Amino acid sequence: MSQAEAVKYWIISAQEDWEVAQSLLKSAKYNHALFFLQLTIEKLIKAVHISKKDESPLYVHNLVLLSQKAGIKFSVKELNDLKEISSFNVSARYDSYKRDFYKKSTHEFTIKWMKRGENLKIILTKILNSYGY
């Protein structure tokens, strides 16, 4: 797969996950919406990584680490948001975390994090646009 194909794959996959997150939000499946939010941001960071470095990104879900490896400069607030959003992946996958995450994922909490995630999505999309994607 060429660099351009790989970047486009991650962008399309991220867009699909964003649409799923929006649908789950509307269906009040808040913990699942947050999980797909995390996937969206992860895939966009991986697209940036490939577009900047022409190499495969790490196979991890830690958004802070992925963004550092991709050379993306985020503010302290944005890095803190990435750290919190990273937890949505782990919390949604493992039974010991699922119960607590389910309780934490209220409508208000989810709306707050979907908005913060959308801001990160916009930043990452602008970076990708600067590379011609």
PDB file of C-alpha atoms in Angstrom, residues 60-132:
ATOM      1  CA  VAL A  60      -1.067   1.382  20.554  1.00  0.00           C
ATOM      2  CA  HIS A  61      -4.127   3.345  21.668  1.00  0.00           C
ATOM      3  CA  ASN A  62      -2.323   5.976  23.753  1.00  0.00           C
ATOM      4  CA  LEU A  63      -3.185   9.188  21.913  1.00  0.00           C
ATOM      5  CA  VAL A  64      -0.522  11.263  23.664  1.00  0.00           C
ATOM      6  CA  LEU A  65       2.214   8.806  22.727  1.00  0.00           C
ATOM      7  CA  LEU A  66       0.922   8.497  19.167  1.00  0.00           C
ATOM      8  CA  SER A  67       0.827  12.263  18.731  1.00  0.00           C
ATOM      9  CA  GLN A  68       4.365  12.613  20.113  1.00  0.00           C
ATOM     10  CA  LYS A  69       5.652   9.932  17.721  1.00  0.00           C
ATOM     11  CA  ALA A  70       3.867  11.718  14.860  1.00  0.00           C
ATOM     12  CA  GLY A  71       5.488  15.013  15.813  1.00  0.00           C
ATOM     13  CA  ILE A  72       2.176  16.784  16.401  1.00  0.00           C
ATOM     14  CA  LYS A  73       2.420  19.835  18.642  1.00  0.00           C
ATOM     15  CA  PHE A  74      -0.580  20.109  20.935  1.00  0.00           C
ATOM     16  CA  SER A  75      -1.210  22.547  23.775  1.00  0.00           C
ATOM     17  CA  VAL A  76      -1.146  21.295  27.364  1.00  0.00           C
ATOM     18  CA  LYS A  77      -4.961  21.390  27.434  1.00  0.00           C
ATOM     19  CA  GLU A  78      -5.158  19.392  24.208  1.00  0.00           C
ATOM     20  CA  LEU A  79      -2.663  16.844  25.545  1.00  0.00           C
ATOM     21  CA  ASN A  80      -4.772  16.485  28.694  1.00  0.00           C
ATOM     22  CA  ASP A  81      -7.835  15.964  26.510  1.00  0.00           C
ATOM     23  CA  LEU A  82      -5.970  13.314  24.511  1.00  0.00           C
ATOM     24  CA  LYS A  83      -5.020  11.558  27.734  1.00  0.00           C
ATOM     25  CA  GLU A  84      -8.636  11.457  28.899  1.00  0.00           C
ATOM     26  CA  ILE A  85      -9.936  10.358  25.495  1.00  0.00           C
ATOM     27  CA  SER A  86      -7.334   7.559  25.433  1.00  0.00           C
ATOM     28  CA  SER A  87      -8.990   6.115  28.522  1.00  0.00           C
ATOM     29  CA  PHE A  88     -12.251   5.684  26.595  1.00  0.00           C
ATOM     30  CA  ASN A  89     -10.648   2.899  24.563  1.00  0.00           C
ATOM     31  CA  VAL A  90      -9.502   0.855  27.559  1.00  0.00           C
ATOM     32  CA  SER A  91     -12.574   1.594  29.649  1.00  0.00           C
ATOM     33  CA  ALA A  92     -14.921   0.421  26.938  1.00  0.00           C
ATOM     34  CA  ARG A  93     -13.060  -2.843  26.305  1.00  0.00           C
ATOM     35  CA  TYR A  94     -12.396  -4.491  29.647  1.00  0.00           C
ATOM     36  CA  ASP A  95     -15.136  -5.711  31.974  1.00  0.00           C
ATOM     37  CA  SER A  96     -13.525  -4.387  35.140  1.00  0.00           C
ATOM     38  CA  TYR A  97     -13.613  -0.869  33.665  1.00  0.00           C
ATOM     39  CA  LYS A  98     -16.879  -1.140  31.740  1.00  0.00           C
ATOM     40  CA  ARG A  99     -19.178  -0.801  34.725  1.00  0.00           C
ATOM     41  CA  ASP A 100     -17.451   2.323  36.036  1.00  0.00           C
ATOM     42  CA  PHE A 101     -17.152   3.802  32.565  1.00  0.00           C
ATOM     43  CA  TYR A 102     -20.834   3.127  31.868  1.00  0.00           C
ATOM     44  CA  LYS A 103     -21.804   5.032  35.027  1.00  0.00           C
ATOM     45  CA  LYS A 104     -19.412   7.869  34.186  1.00  0.00           C
ATOM     46  CA  SER A 105     -20.728   8.184  30.619  1.00  0.00           C
ATOM     47  CA  THR A 106     -23.717  10.401  31.276  1.00  0.00           C
ATOM     48  CA  HIS A 107     -25.307  12.543  28.604  1.00  0.00           C
ATOM     49  CA  GLU A 108     -23.533  15.667  29.892  1.00  0.00           C
ATOM     50  CA  PHE A 109     -20.140  13.942  30.168  1.00  0.00           C
ATOM     51  CA  THR A 110     -20.473  12.515  26.675  1.00  0.00           C
ATOM     52  CA  ILE A 111     -21.524  15.824  25.095  1.00  0.00           C
ATOM     53  CA  LYS A 112     -18.563  17.557  26.760  1.00  0.00           C
ATOM     54  CA  TRP A 113     -16.076  15.006  25.436  1.00  0.00           C
ATOM     55  CA  MET A 114     -17.634  14.753  21.987  1.00  0.00           C
ATOM     56  CA  LYS A 115     -17.163  18.536  21.654  1.00  0.00           C
ATOM     57  CA  ARG A 116     -13.562  18.351  22.850  1.00  0.00           C
ATOM     58  CA  GLY A 117     -12.945  15.431  20.521  1.00  0.00           C
ATOM     59  CA  GLU A 118     -14.454  17.332  17.626  1.00  0.00           C
ATOM     60  CA  ASN A 119     -12.015  20.188  18.297  1.00  0.00           C
ATOM     61  CA  LEU A 120      -9.119  17.723  18.125  1.00  0.00           C
ATOM     62  CA  LYS A 121     -10.597  16.228  14.965  1.00  0.00           C
ATOM     63  CA  ILE A 122     -10.632  19.701  13.389  1.00  0.00           C
ATOM     64  CA  ILE A 123      -6.987  20.305  14.340  1.00  0.00           C
ATOM     65  CA  LEU A 124      -5.907  16.959  12.907  1.00  0.00           C
ATOM     66  CA  THR A 125      -7.938  17.494   9.730  1.00  0.00           C
ATOM     67  CA  LYS A 126      -6.228  20.867   9.210  1.00  0.00           C
ATOM     68  CA  ILE A 127      -2.836  19.186   9.562  1.00  0.00           C
ATOM     69  CA  LEU A 128      -3.825  16.535   7.031  1.00  0.00           C
ATOM     70  CA  ASN A 129      -5.154  19.236   4.686  1.00  0.00           C
ATOM     71  CA  SER A 130      -1.750  20.930   4.876  1.00  0.00           C
ATOM     72  CA  TYR A 131      -0.287  17.697   3.459  1.00  0.00           C
ATOM     73  CA  GLY A 132      -2.824  17.649   0.648  1.00  0.00           C
TER      74      GLY A 132
END
